[in-house]
mmCIF file of C-alpha atoms and ligand atoms in Angstrom:
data_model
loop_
_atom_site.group_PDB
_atom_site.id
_atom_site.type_symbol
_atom_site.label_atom_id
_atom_site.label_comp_id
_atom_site.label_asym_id
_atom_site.label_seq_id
_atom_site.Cartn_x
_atom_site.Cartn_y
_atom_site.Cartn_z
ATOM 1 C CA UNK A 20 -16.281 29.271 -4.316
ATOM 2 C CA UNK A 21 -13.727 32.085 -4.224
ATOM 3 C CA UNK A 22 -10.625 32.093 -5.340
ATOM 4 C CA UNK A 23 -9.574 35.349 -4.213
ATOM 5 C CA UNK A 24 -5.885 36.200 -2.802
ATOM 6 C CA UNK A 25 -4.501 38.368 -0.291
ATOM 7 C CA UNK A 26 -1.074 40.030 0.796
ATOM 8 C CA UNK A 27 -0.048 39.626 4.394
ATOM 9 C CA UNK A 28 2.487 41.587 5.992
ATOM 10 C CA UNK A 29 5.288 39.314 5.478
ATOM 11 C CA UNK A 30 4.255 36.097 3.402
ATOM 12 C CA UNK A 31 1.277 35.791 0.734
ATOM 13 C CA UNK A 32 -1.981 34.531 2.642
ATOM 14 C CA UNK A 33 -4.741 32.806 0.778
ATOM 15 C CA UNK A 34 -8.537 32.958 1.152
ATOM 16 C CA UNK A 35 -8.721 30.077 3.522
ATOM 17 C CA UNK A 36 -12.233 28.900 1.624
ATOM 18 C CA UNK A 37 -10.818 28.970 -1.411
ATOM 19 C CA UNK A 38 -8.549 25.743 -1.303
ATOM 20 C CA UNK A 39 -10.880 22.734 -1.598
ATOM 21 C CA UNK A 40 -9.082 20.634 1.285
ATOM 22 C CA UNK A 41 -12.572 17.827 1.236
ATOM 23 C CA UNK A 42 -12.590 17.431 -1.818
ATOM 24 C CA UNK A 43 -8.285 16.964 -2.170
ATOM 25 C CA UNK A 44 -8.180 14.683 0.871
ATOM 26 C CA UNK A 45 -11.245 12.637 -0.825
ATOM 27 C CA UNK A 46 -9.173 13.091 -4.334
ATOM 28 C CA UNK A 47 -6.135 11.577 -2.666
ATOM 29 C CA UNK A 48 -8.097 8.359 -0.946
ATOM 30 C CA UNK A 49 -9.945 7.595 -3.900
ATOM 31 C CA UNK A 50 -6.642 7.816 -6.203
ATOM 32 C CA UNK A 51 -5.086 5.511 -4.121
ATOM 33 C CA UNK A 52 -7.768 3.179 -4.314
ATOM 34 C CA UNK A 53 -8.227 2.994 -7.762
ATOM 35 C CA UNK A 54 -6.201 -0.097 -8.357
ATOM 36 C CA UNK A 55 -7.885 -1.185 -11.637
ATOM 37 C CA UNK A 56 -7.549 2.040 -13.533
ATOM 38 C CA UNK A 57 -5.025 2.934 -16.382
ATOM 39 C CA UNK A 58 -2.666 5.320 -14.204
ATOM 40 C CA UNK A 59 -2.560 2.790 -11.506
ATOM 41 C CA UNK A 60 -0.966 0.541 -13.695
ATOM 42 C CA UNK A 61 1.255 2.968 -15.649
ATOM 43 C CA UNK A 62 2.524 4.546 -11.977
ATOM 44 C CA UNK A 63 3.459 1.114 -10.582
ATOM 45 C CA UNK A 64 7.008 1.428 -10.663
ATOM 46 C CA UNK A 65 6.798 5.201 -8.725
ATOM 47 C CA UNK A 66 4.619 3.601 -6.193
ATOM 48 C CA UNK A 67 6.420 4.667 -2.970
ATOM 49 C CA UNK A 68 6.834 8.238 -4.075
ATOM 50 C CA UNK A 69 3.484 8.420 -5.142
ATOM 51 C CA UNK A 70 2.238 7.149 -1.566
ATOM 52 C CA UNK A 71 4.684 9.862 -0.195
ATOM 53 C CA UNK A 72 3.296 12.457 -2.769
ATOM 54 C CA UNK A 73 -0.717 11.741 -1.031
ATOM 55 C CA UNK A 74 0.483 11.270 2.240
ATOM 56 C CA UNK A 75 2.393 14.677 2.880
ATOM 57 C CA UNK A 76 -0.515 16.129 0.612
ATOM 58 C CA UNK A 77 -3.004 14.674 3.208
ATOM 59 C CA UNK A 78 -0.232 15.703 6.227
ATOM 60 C CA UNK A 79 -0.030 19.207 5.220
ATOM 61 C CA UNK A 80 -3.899 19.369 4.866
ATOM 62 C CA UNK A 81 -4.247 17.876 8.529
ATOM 63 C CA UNK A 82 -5.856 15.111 7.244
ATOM 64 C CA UNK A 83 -3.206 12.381 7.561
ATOM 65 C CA UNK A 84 -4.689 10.855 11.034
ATOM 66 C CA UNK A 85 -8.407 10.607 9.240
ATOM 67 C CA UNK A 86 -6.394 7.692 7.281
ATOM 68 C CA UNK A 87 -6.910 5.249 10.814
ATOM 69 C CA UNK A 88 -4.394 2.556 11.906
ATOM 70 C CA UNK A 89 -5.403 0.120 9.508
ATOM 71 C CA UNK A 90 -4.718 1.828 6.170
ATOM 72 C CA UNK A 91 -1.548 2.924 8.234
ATOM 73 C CA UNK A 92 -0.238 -0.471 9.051
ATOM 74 C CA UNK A 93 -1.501 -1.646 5.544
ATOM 75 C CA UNK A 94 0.786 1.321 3.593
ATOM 76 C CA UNK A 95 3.642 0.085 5.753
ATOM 77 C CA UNK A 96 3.338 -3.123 5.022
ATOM 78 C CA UNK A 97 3.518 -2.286 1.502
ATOM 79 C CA UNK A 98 6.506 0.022 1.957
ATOM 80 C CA UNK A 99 8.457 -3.283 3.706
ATOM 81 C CA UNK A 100 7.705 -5.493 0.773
ATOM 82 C CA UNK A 101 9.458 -3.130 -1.612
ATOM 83 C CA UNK A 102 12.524 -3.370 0.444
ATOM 84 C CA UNK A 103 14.949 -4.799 -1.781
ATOM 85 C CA UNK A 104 18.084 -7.317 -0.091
ATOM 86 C CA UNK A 105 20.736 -4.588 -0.352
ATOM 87 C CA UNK A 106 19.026 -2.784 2.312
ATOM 88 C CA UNK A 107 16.878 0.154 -0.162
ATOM 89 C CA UNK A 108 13.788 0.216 -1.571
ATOM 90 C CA UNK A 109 12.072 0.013 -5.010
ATOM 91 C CA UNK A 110 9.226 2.252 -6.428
ATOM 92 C CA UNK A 111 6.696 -1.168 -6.418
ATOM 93 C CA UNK A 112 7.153 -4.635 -5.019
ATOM 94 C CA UNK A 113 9.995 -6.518 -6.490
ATOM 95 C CA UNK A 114 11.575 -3.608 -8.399
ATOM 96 C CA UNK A 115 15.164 -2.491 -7.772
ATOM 97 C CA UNK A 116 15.921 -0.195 -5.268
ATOM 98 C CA UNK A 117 17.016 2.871 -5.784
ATOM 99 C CA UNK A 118 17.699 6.027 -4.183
ATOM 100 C CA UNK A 119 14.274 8.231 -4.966
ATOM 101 C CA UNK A 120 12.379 5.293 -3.667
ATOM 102 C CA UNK A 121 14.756 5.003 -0.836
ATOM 103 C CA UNK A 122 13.924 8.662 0.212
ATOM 104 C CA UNK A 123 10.427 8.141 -0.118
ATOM 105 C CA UNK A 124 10.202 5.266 1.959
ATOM 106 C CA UNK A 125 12.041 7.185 4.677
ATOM 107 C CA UNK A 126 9.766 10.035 4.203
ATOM 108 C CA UNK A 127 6.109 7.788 4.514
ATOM 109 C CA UNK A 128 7.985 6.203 7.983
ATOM 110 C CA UNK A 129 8.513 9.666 9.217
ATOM 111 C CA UNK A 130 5.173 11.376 8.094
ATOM 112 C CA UNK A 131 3.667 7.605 10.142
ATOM 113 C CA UNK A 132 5.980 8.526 12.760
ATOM 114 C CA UNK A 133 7.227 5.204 12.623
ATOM 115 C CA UNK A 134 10.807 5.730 11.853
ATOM 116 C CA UNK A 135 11.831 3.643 14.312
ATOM 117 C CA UNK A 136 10.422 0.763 12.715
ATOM 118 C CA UNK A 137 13.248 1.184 9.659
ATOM 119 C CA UNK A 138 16.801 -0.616 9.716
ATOM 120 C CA UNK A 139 18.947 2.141 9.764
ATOM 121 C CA UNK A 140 22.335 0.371 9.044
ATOM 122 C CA UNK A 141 20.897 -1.242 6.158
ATOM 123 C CA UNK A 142 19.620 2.178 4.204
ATOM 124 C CA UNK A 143 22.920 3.356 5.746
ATOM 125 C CA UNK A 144 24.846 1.008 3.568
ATOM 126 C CA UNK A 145 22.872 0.973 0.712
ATOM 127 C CA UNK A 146 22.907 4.421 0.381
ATOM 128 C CA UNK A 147 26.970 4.617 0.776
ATOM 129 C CA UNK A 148 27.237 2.332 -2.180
ATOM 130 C CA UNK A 149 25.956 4.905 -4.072
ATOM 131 C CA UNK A 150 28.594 7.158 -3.906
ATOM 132 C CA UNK A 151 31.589 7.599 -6.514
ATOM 133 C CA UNK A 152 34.833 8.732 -6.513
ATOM 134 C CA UNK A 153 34.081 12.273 -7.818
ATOM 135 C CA UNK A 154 31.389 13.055 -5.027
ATOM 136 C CA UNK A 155 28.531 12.373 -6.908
ATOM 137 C CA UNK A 156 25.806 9.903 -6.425
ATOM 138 C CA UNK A 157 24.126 7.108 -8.722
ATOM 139 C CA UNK A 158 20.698 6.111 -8.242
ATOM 140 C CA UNK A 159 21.186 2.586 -8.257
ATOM 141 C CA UNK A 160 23.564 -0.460 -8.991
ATOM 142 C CA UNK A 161 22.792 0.293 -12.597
ATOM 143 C CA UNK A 162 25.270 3.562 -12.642
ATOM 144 C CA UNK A 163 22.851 6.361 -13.739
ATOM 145 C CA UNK A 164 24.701 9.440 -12.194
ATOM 146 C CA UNK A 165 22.407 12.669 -11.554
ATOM 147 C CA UNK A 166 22.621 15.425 -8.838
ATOM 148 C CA UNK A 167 18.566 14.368 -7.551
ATOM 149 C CA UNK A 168 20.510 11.295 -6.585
ATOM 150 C CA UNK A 169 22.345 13.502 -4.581
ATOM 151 C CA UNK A 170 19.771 15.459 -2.628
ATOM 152 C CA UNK A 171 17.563 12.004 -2.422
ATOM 153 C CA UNK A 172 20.624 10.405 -0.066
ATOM 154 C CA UNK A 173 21.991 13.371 1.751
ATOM 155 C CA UNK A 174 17.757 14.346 2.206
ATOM 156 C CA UNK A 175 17.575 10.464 3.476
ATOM 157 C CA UNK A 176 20.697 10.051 5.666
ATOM 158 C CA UNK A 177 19.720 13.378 7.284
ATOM 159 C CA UNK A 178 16.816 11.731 8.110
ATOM 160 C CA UNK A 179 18.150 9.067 9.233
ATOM 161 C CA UNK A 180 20.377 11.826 11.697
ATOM 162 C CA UNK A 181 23.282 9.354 9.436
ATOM 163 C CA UNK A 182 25.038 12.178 7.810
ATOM 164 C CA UNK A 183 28.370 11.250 8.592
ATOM 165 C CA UNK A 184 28.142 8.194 6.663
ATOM 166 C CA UNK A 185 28.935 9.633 3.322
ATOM 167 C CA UNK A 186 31.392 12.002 2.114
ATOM 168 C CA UNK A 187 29.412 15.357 2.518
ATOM 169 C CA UNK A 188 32.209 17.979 1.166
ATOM 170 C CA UNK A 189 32.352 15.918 -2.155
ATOM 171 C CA UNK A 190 29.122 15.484 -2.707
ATOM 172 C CA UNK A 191 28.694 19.158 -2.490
ATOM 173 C CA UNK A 192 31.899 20.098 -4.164
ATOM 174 C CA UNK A 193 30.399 17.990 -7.238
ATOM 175 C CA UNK A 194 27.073 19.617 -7.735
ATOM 176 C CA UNK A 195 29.464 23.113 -7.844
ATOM 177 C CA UNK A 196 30.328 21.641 -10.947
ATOM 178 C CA UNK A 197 26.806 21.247 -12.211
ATOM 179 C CA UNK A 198 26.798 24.821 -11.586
ATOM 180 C CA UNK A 199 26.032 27.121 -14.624
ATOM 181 C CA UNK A 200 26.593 30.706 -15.861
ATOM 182 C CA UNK A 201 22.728 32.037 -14.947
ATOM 183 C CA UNK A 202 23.288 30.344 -11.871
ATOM 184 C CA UNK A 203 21.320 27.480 -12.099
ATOM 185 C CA UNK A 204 22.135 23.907 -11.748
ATOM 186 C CA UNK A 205 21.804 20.718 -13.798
ATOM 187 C CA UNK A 206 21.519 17.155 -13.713
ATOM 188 C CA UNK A 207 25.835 16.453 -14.179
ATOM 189 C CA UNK A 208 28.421 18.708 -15.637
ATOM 190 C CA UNK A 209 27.424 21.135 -18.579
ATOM 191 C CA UNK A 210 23.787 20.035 -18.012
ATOM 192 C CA UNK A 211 20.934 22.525 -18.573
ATOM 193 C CA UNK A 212 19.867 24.668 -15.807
ATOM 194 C CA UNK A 213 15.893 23.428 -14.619
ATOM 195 C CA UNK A 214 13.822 24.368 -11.747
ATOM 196 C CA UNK A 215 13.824 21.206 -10.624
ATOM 197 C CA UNK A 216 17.373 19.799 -10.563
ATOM 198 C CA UNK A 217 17.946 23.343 -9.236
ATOM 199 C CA UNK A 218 15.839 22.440 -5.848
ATOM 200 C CA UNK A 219 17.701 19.096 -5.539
ATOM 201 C CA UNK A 220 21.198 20.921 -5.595
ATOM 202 C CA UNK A 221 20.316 24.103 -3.460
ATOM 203 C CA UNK A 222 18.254 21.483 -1.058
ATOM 204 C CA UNK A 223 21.546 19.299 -1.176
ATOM 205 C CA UNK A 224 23.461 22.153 -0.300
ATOM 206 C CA UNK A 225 21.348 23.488 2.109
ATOM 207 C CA UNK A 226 21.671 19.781 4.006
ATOM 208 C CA UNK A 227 25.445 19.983 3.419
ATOM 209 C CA UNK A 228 25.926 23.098 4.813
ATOM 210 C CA UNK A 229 27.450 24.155 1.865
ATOM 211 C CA UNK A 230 24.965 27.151 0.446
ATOM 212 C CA UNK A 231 28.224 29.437 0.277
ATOM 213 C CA UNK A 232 28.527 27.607 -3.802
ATOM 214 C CA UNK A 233 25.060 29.101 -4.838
ATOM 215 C CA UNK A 234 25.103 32.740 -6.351
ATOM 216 C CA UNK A 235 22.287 33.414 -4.276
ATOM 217 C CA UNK A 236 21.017 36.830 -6.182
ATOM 218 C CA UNK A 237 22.449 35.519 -9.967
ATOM 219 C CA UNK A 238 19.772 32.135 -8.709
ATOM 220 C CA UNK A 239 17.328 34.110 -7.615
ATOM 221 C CA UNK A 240 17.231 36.039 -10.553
ATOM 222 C CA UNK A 241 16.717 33.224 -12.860
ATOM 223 C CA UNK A 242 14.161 31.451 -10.637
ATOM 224 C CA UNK A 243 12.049 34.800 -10.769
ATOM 225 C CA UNK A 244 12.617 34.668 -14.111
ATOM 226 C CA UNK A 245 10.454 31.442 -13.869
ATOM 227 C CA UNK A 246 7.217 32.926 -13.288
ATOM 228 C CA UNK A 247 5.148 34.337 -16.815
ATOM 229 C CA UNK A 248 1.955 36.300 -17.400
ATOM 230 C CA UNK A 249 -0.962 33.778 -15.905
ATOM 231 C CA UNK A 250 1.421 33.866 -12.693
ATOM 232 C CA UNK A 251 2.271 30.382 -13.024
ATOM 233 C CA UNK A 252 5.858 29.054 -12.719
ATOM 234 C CA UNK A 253 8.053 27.243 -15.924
ATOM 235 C CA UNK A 254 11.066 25.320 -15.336
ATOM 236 C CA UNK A 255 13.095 26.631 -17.683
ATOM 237 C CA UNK A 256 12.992 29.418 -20.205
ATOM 238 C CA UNK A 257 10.312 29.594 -23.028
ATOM 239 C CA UNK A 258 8.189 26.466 -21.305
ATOM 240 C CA UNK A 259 4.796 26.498 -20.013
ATOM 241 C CA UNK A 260 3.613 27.170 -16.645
ATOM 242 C CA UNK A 261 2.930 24.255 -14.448
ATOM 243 C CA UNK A 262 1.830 23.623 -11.410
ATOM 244 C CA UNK A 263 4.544 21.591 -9.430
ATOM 245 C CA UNK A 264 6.934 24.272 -10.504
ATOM 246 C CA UNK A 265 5.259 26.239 -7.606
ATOM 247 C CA UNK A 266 7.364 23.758 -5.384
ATOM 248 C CA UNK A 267 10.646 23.523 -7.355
ATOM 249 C CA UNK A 268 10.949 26.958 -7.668
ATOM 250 C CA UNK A 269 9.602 28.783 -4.787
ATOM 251 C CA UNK A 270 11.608 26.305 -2.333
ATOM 252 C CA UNK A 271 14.534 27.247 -3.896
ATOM 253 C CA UNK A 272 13.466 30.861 -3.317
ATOM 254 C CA UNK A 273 12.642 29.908 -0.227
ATOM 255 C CA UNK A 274 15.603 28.614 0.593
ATOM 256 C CA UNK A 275 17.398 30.906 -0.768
ATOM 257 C CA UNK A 276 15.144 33.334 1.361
ATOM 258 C CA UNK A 277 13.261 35.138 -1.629
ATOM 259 C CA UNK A 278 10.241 34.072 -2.553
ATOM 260 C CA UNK A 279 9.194 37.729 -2.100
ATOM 261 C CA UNK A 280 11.175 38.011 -5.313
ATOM 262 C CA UNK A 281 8.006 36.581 -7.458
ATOM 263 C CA UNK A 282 4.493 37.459 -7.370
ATOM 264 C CA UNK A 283 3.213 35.183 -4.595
ATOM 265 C CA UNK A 284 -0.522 36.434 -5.364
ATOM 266 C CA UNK A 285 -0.620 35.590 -8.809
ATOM 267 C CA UNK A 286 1.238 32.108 -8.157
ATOM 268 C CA UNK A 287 -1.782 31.289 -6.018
ATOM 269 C CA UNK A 288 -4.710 32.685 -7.487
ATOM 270 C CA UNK A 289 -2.873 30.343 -10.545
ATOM 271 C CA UNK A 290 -2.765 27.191 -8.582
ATOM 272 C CA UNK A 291 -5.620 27.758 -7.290
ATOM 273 C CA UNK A 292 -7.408 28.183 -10.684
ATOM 274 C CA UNK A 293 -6.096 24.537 -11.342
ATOM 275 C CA UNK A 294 -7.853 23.058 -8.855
ATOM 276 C CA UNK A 295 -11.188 21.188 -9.304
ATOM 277 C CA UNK A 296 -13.131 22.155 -6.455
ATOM 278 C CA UNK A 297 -16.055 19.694 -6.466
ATOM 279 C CA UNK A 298 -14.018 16.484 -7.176
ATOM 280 C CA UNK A 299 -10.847 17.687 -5.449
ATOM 281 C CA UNK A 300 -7.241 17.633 -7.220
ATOM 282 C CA UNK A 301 -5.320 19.678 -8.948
ATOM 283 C CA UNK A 302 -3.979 19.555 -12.220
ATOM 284 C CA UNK A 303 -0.544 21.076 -14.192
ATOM 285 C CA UNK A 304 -2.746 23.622 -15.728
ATOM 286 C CA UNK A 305 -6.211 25.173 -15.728
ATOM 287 C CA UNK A 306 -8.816 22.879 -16.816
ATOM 288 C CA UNK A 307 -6.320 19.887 -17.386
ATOM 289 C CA UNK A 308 -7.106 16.315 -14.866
ATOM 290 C CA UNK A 309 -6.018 16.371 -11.981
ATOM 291 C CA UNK A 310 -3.709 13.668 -10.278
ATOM 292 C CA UNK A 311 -1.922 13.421 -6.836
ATOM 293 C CA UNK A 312 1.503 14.633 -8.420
ATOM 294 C CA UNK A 313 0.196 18.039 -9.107
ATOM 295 C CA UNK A 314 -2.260 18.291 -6.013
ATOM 296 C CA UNK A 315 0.772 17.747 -3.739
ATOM 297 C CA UNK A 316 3.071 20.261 -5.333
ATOM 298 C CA UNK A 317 0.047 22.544 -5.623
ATOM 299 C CA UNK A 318 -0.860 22.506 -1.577
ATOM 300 C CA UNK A 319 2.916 22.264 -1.003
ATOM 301 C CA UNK A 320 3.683 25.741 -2.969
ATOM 302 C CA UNK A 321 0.534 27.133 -1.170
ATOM 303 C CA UNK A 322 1.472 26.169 2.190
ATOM 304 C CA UNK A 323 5.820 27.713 1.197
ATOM 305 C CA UNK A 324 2.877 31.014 0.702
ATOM 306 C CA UNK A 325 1.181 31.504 3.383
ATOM 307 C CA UNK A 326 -0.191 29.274 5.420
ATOM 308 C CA UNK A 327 -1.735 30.603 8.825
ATOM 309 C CA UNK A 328 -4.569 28.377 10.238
ATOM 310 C CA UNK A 329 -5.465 26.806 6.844
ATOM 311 C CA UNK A 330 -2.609 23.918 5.690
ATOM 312 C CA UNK A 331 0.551 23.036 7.682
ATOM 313 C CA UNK A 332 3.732 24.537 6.945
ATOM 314 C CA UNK A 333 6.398 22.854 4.610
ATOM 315 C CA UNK A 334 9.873 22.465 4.773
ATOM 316 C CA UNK A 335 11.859 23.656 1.855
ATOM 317 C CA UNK A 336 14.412 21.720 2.087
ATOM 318 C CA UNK A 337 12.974 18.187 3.062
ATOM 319 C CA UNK A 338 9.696 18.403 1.625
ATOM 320 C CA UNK A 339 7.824 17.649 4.931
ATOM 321 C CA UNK A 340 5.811 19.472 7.199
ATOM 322 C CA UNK A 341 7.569 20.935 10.228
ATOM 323 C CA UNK A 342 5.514 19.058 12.633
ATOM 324 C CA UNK A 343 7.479 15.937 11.370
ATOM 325 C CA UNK A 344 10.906 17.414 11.151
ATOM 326 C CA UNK A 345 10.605 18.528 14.768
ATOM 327 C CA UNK A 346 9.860 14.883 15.743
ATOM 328 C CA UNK A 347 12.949 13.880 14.486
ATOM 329 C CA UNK A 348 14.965 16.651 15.633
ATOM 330 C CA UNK A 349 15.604 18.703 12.706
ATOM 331 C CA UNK A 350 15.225 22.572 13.140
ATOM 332 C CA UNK A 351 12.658 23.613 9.932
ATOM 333 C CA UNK A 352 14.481 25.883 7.432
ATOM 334 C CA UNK A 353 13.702 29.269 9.006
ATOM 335 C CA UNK A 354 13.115 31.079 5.843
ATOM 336 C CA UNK A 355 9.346 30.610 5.100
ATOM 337 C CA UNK A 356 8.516 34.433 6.297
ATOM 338 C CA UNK A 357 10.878 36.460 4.321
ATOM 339 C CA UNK A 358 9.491 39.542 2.957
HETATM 340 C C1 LIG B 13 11.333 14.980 -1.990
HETATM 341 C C2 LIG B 13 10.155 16.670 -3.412
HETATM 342 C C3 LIG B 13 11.138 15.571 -3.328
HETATM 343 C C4 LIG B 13 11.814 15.167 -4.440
HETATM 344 C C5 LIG B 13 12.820 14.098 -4.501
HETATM 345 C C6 LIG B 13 13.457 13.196 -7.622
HETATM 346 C C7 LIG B 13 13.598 14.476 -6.900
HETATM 347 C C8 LIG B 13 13.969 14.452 -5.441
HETATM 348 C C9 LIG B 13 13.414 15.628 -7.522
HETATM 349 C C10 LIG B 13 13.075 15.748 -8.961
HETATM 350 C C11 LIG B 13 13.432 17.118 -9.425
HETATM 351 C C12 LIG B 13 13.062 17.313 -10.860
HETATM 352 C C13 LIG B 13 14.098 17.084 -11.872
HETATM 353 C C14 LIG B 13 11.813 17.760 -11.159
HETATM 354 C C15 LIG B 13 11.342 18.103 -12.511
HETATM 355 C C16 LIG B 13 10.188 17.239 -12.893
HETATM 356 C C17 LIG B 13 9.625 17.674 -14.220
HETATM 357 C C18 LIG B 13 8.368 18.417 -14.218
HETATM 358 C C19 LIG B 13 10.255 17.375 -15.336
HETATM 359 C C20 LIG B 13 9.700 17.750 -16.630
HETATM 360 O O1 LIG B 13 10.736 18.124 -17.465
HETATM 361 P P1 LIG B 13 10.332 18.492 -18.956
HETATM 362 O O2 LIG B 13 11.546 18.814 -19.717
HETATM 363 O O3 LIG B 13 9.373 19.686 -18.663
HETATM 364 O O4 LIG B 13 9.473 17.412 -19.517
HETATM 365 P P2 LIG B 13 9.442 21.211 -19.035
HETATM 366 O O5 LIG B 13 8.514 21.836 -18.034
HETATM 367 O O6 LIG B 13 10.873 21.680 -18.879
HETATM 368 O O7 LIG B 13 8.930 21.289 -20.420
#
């Protein structure tokens, strides 16, 4: 099969033969099947996000209806019974809630289209509890304080079209101070810049309407500064290449409106070298197992490429394909056809 690549006028289009969508939609299934294996049992308490990694996966691939009602009703089922007391959700059945698990439970409803089924003022509250003095947000009653708590319940409440219910300006005005000299952003104050805290506060900002506290050209600098020889993406400097750095990086770029600032090609023809073509997937790096993590971020980065007739575009900001956003209202981030 070929993996080869091609330059379109204004975004990166891919051979559309060349991305193994079978074989990833059977990859997906079976993965969430597999309830006796090893990873099953190691991934338990990331449940929920893992359901929303191989749903939006499937989503973006068109293959999300090919599920059928039952499966539906039967993930949704599961989603309720990790709905904690305090009104958010844990990763598995009977674990805390917290706010990452929160978000992805609010992302599987909207992907179902079946937002309507959630209570609203509960996740509303539960999510305000979160907040401290200083803006910031921790991701659960147990204190830990980190600016992916941040985007997870701005990204939720928007949502939610709940906003209002938190104190927006702070919230930005802290991540500012996770702001660093290359421009970057980390987890709190003086933290090292990474790709992927860096998508969390420019995807926080973005919601908050505060993009006015990135450097946008010092940024997109250091996120081009990401991508090394094989055309893959690191996350920092002097790391390795992997393959869900094609997401945290390029939707930064893409919101930030330059993702024409790396080599959109190579990025491709490297994600698409880590994808096993006959039993679907895609892994962090050529040749390594594959595993729903890495297939979603893989198809996700593809589809921030190019991604006329052949996968569904993404948001950059939410992490969801447009068709979803525009059921709920929200205008996609209109940046995926810079040049
Ligand atoms: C809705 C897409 C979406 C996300 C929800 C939780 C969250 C919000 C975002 C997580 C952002 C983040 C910090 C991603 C980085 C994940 C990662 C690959 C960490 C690995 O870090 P190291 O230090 O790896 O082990 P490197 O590559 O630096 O060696």
């Amino acid at each position: 099969m070929s993996t080869a690549v091609t330059e379109g006028d204004d975004v990166c289009a891919f051979d559309p033969c060349s991305l193994a969508i079978d074989a990833h939609a059977r990859f997906i299934v079976a993965a969430s099947s597999a309830e006796d294996t090893l990873e099953h049992a190691f991934t338990e308490h990331l449940r929920l996000s893992g359901m929303y990694w191989g749903l939006c996966a499937l989503s973006v691939m068109g293959k999300l209806d090919a599920l059928g009602d039952a499966k539906r009703e039967e993930i949704l089922d599961y989603v309720e019974r990790c709905r904690g007391t305090n009104g958010g959700y844990g990763g598995g059945v009977g674990h805390d809630a917290h706010a990452l698990y929160t978000l992805s439970a609010v992302q599987i409803y909207a992907l179902f289209d079946a937002s309507e089924r959630l209570d609203v003022d509960a996740i509303v509250k539960y999510v305000q509890s979160l907040q401290l003095a200083d803006g910031s947000f921790q991701g659960d009653e147990w204190g830990e304080v980190d600016t992916r708590f941040t985007y997870c319940v701005l990204s939720t409440l928007r949502l939610l079209n709940r906003l209002d219910a938190v104190d927006v300006d702070g919230a930005c005005a802290y991540i500012n101070t996770c702001r660093n000299f290359d421009g970057g952003f980390g987890a709190t104050p003086g933290g090292e810049s990474h790709a992927g805290q860096v998508f969390t506060c420019v995807g926080a900002l973005a919601i908050g309407g505060r993009l006015d506290y990135v450097d946008a050209d010092l940024l997109g600098w250091w996120l081009a500064e990401r991508q090394v020889k094989i055309g893959g993406l690191n996350g920092r400097p002097e790391k390795l290449p992997d393959v869900c750095y094609s997401w945290w990086v390029l939707s930064a770029l893409s919101i930030l409106g330059r993702t024409h600032w790396i080599d959109r090609a190579a990025l491709a023809r490297f994600i698409l070298r880590c994808q096993d073509e006959s039993g679907g997937g895609i892994s962090d790096r050529p040749d390594d197992e594959p595993d729903v993590y890495h297939t979603f971020f893989g198809i996700a980065g593809l589809s921030l490429m190019g991604h006329k007739g052949v996968v569904e575009p993404i948001d950059p900001v939410f992490a969801l394909p447009y068709n979803v956003l525009e059921r709920l209202g929200i205008k996609p981030w209109p940046t995926s056809t810079d040049s």
